[in-house]
């Protein structure tokens, strides 16, 4: 029963708070490109694997059914590149935070053909292969669940620290904006009072010249 609730708690935490994972199949026409983005945090682990679905099982894929694959960061740094492959995989630790892009390009071909591509992309806690961890470490199920909870807690803590830093930045920005607005209001008030004073002085001088006062 304890193991059941621990597993349930783990599933809930991972599903609600952990980094994302994306597994999908999509169609790609020859001569076209499809890009998939993923928001990855600094120092987060990211793994992905992809392959072209073979429409003729047992026969090798022709060159017109192979892909060019590139993974780049938001700043344009390349983390993975493969040229004319039918399958592949990548793994890296993000040296920068932001939106990472995986782009698939199918070579141009006439007549046009459609390729089906399976793509599995995982980041953060979801990027760890726990079955391999269990096999390599010879740990039992409870130890494995505890290790998962530990890594999930670390991921949540990093997320909270990130949010706290963003909150501090927003508070600093708000304080700076409020200070600037206060000085601008004082300056506007000074200008208005100065203009009003000049107008009164001008009117007084005018009436004195006309000997009205």
Short mmCIF file of C-alpha atoms in Angstrom, two decimals:
data_model
loop_
_atom_site.label_atom_id
_atom_site.label_comp_id
_atom_site.label_asym_id
_atom_site.label_seq_id
_atom_site.Cartn_x
_atom_site.Cartn_y
_atom_site.Cartn_z
CA UNK A 1 0.00 0.00 0.00
CA UNK A 2 2.87 2.38 0.83
CA UNK A 3 4.48 1.65 -2.51
CA UNK A 4 1.16 2.28 -4.25
CA UNK A 5 0.73 5.72 -2.72
CA UNK A 6 4.39 6.56 -3.33
CA UNK A 7 3.99 5.62 -7.00
CA UNK A 8 0.74 7.60 -7.24
CA UNK A 9 2.39 10.63 -5.65
CA UNK A 10 5.30 10.31 -8.03
CA UNK A 11 3.05 10.15 -11.08
CA UNK A 12 1.10 13.18 -9.88
CA UNK A 13 4.24 15.24 -9.25
CA UNK A 14 5.84 14.33 -12.54
CA UNK A 15 2.66 14.96 -14.49
CA UNK A 16 2.00 18.30 -12.81
CA UNK A 17 5.40 19.87 -12.15
CA UNK A 18 8.19 18.16 -14.07
CA UNK A 19 9.80 19.20 -17.33
CA UNK A 20 8.03 18.25 -20.49
CA UNK A 21 8.23 15.43 -22.95
CA UNK A 22 6.86 15.17 -26.45
CA UNK A 23 6.29 12.03 -28.49
CA UNK A 24 4.50 12.32 -31.81
CA UNK A 25 4.21 11.16 -35.41
CA UNK A 26 3.86 13.65 -38.24
CA UNK A 27 3.84 13.73 -42.03
CA UNK A 28 6.46 15.65 -44.00
CA UNK A 29 6.30 16.27 -47.73
CA UNK A 30 9.46 16.23 -49.82
CA UNK A 31 11.01 19.64 -50.24
CA UNK A 32 9.43 20.91 -47.03
CA UNK A 33 10.60 21.55 -43.48
CA UNK A 34 8.87 20.98 -40.14
CA UNK A 35 10.22 22.46 -36.90
CA UNK A 36 9.24 21.57 -33.33
CA UNK A 37 10.20 23.79 -30.40
CA UNK A 38 10.71 22.98 -26.73
CA UNK A 39 11.38 25.39 -23.85
CA UNK A 40 14.45 24.03 -22.06
CA UNK A 41 16.02 25.40 -18.89
CA UNK A 42 19.73 26.00 -18.35
CA UNK A 43 21.65 22.80 -17.47
CA UNK A 44 18.58 20.65 -18.19
CA UNK A 45 19.07 17.25 -19.81
CA UNK A 46 17.44 16.71 -23.20
CA UNK A 47 17.23 13.52 -25.27
CA UNK A 48 15.48 12.77 -28.53
CA UNK A 49 15.17 10.03 -31.09
CA UNK A 50 13.54 9.94 -34.49
CA UNK A 51 13.05 7.64 -37.46
CA UNK A 52 11.28 7.58 -40.79
CA UNK A 53 8.47 5.05 -40.91
CA UNK A 54 9.29 2.50 -43.60
CA UNK A 55 6.24 2.00 -45.86
CA UNK A 56 7.76 -1.22 -47.20
CA UNK A 57 8.80 -3.39 -44.28
CA UNK A 58 11.89 -5.47 -44.92
CA UNK A 59 13.22 -3.19 -47.68
CA UNK A 60 15.83 -0.45 -47.19
CA UNK A 61 14.75 3.17 -47.44
CA UNK A 62 15.76 5.05 -50.58
CA UNK A 63 17.63 8.37 -50.40
CA UNK A 64 14.48 10.30 -51.19
CA UNK A 65 13.02 9.08 -47.89
CA UNK A 66 15.89 10.26 -45.70
CA UNK A 67 16.03 13.39 -43.60
CA UNK A 68 18.28 16.27 -42.67
CA UNK A 69 17.85 17.00 -38.95
CA UNK A 70 19.17 19.95 -36.96
CA UNK A 71 18.68 20.94 -33.31
CA UNK A 72 19.44 24.58 -32.51
CA UNK A 73 19.06 26.91 -29.53
CA UNK A 74 17.31 30.26 -29.48
CA UNK A 75 20.67 31.94 -30.11
CA UNK A 76 21.39 29.77 -33.17
CA UNK A 77 23.89 27.34 -31.62
CA UNK A 78 23.72 23.85 -33.14
CA UNK A 79 23.40 20.96 -30.68
CA UNK A 80 22.78 18.18 -33.22
CA UNK A 81 23.02 17.76 -36.99
CA UNK A 82 22.49 14.73 -39.21
CA UNK A 83 22.49 14.68 -43.00
CA UNK A 84 20.37 12.24 -45.04
CA UNK A 85 19.56 9.76 -42.30
CA UNK A 86 16.58 7.52 -41.80
CA UNK A 87 16.89 7.51 -38.00
CA UNK A 88 18.98 9.03 -35.26
CA UNK A 89 19.11 10.29 -31.73
CA UNK A 90 20.62 13.14 -29.73
CA UNK A 91 21.38 13.93 -26.12
CA UNK A 92 22.78 17.10 -24.61
CA UNK A 93 22.77 19.29 -21.51
CA UNK A 94 21.52 22.75 -22.40
CA UNK A 95 24.24 25.35 -21.90
CA UNK A 96 21.62 28.10 -22.24
CA UNK A 97 17.94 28.56 -21.50
CA UNK A 98 15.23 29.26 -24.05
CA UNK A 99 13.28 27.74 -26.92
CA UNK A 100 15.21 24.97 -28.66
CA UNK A 101 14.16 24.00 -32.18
CA UNK A 102 14.36 20.60 -33.89
CA UNK A 103 13.89 20.97 -37.64
CA UNK A 104 13.35 18.12 -40.14
CA UNK A 105 13.90 18.70 -43.84
CA UNK A 106 12.97 16.20 -46.55
CA UNK A 107 14.96 16.44 -49.82
CA UNK A 108 13.05 17.69 -52.84
CA UNK A 109 11.66 14.97 -55.07
CA UNK A 110 9.44 14.79 -58.13
CA UNK A 111 6.81 13.53 -57.96
CA UNK A 112 6.29 14.73 -54.40
CA UNK A 113 6.18 12.06 -51.70
CA UNK A 114 5.08 12.15 -48.06
CA UNK A 115 7.25 10.81 -45.25
CA UNK A 116 5.91 9.74 -41.86
CA UNK A 117 8.29 10.54 -39.01
CA UNK A 118 8.21 9.28 -35.42
CA UNK A 119 9.81 11.73 -33.00
CA UNK A 120 10.26 11.38 -29.23
CA UNK A 121 11.73 14.38 -27.38
CA UNK A 122 12.13 14.49 -23.61
CA UNK A 123 13.62 17.08 -21.28
CA UNK A 124 14.35 17.41 -17.58
CA UNK A 125 13.24 14.54 -15.35
CA UNK A 126 11.42 12.91 -18.28
CA UNK A 127 14.75 12.62 -20.13
CA UNK A 128 16.14 10.00 -17.75
CA UNK A 129 15.82 6.35 -18.74
CA UNK A 130 14.75 4.89 -15.41
CA UNK A 131 14.58 1.33 -16.68
CA UNK A 132 18.29 1.49 -17.52
CA UNK A 133 18.99 3.07 -14.13
CA UNK A 134 17.25 0.18 -12.43
CA UNK A 135 19.16 -2.41 -14.47
CA UNK A 136 22.56 -0.79 -14.04
CA UNK A 137 22.17 -0.04 -10.36
CA UNK A 138 20.40 -3.27 -9.43
CA UNK A 139 18.00 -1.29 -7.25
CA UNK A 140 14.56 -2.44 -6.22
CA UNK A 141 11.31 -0.69 -7.10
CA UNK A 142 11.08 1.35 -3.89
CA UNK A 143 14.62 2.71 -4.25
CA UNK A 144 13.86 3.58 -7.85
CA UNK A 145 10.71 5.46 -6.85
CA UNK A 146 12.62 7.33 -4.15
CA UNK A 147 15.28 8.29 -6.67
CA UNK A 148 12.57 9.53 -9.02
CA UNK A 149 10.99 11.57 -6.20
CA UNK A 150 14.38 13.01 -5.29
CA UNK A 151 15.08 14.16 -8.85
CA UNK A 152 11.53 15.47 -9.21
CA UNK A 153 11.93 17.46 -5.98
CA UNK A 154 15.18 18.91 -7.32
CA UNK A 155 13.41 19.88 -10.53
CA UNK A 156 10.60 21.55 -8.56
CA UNK A 157 13.14 23.40 -6.41
CA UNK A 158 14.97 24.67 -9.49
CA UNK A 159 11.65 25.82 -10.94
CA UNK A 160 10.77 27.63 -7.70
CA UNK A 161 14.19 29.30 -7.60
CA UNK A 162 13.73 30.40 -11.21
CA UNK A 163 10.28 31.82 -10.44
CA UNK A 164 11.65 33.58 -7.34
CA UNK A 165 14.40 35.18 -9.42
CA UNK A 166 11.85 36.32 -11.99
CA UNK A 167 9.67 37.74 -9.20
CA UNK A 168 12.64 39.68 -7.79
CA UNK A 169 13.38 41.04 -11.26
CA UNK A 170 9.76 42.12 -11.68
CA UNK A 171 9.75 43.81 -8.27
CA UNK A 172 12.96 45.70 -9.12
CA UNK A 173 11.40 46.74 -12.41
CA UNK A 174 8.22 47.90 -10.66
CA UNK A 175 10.19 49.90 -8.10
CA UNK A 176 12.28 51.49 -10.83
CA UNK A 177 9.16 52.32 -12.86
CA UNK A 178 7.38 53.79 -9.83
CA UNK A 179 10.40 55.96 -9.02
CA UNK A 180 10.59 57.24 -12.59
CA UNK A 181 6.85 57.93 -12.64
CA UNK A 182 7.10 59.86 -9.35
CA UNK A 183 9.90 62.06 -10.70
CA UNK A 184 7.99 62.55 -13.96
CA UNK A 185 4.87 63.58 -12.00
CA UNK A 186 6.89 66.09 -9.97
CA UNK A 187 8.48 67.46 -13.13
CA UNK A 188 5.06 67.77 -14.82
CA UNK A 189 3.67 69.55 -11.75
CA UNK A 190 6.65 71.95 -11.72
CA UNK A 191 6.19 72.72 -15.42
CA UNK A 192 2.45 73.31 -14.98
CA UNK A 193 3.01 75.64 -12.01
CA UNK A 194 5.74 77.49 -13.92
CA UNK A 195 3.47 77.97 -16.93
CA UNK A 196 0.62 79.16 -14.70
CA UNK A 197 2.96 81.61 -12.97
CA UNK A 198 4.20 82.99 -16.27
CA UNK A 199 0.64 83.41 -17.48
CA UNK A 200 -0.33 85.34 -14.34
CA UNK A 201 2.77 87.54 -14.64
CA UNK A 202 2.00 88.22 -18.30
CA UNK A 203 -1.64 89.11 -17.56
CA UNK A 204 -0.64 91.35 -14.67
CA UNK A 205 1.91 93.18 -16.86
CA UNK A 206 -0.66 93.56 -19.63
CA UNK A 207 -3.31 95.03 -17.33
CA UNK A 208 -0.76 97.36 -15.72
CA UNK A 209 0.26 98.70 -19.13
CA UNK A 210 -3.39 99.26 -19.99
CA UNK A 211 -3.81 100.91 -16.60
CA UNK A 212 -6.66 98.60 -15.82
CA UNK A 213 -5.25 97.78 -12.42
#
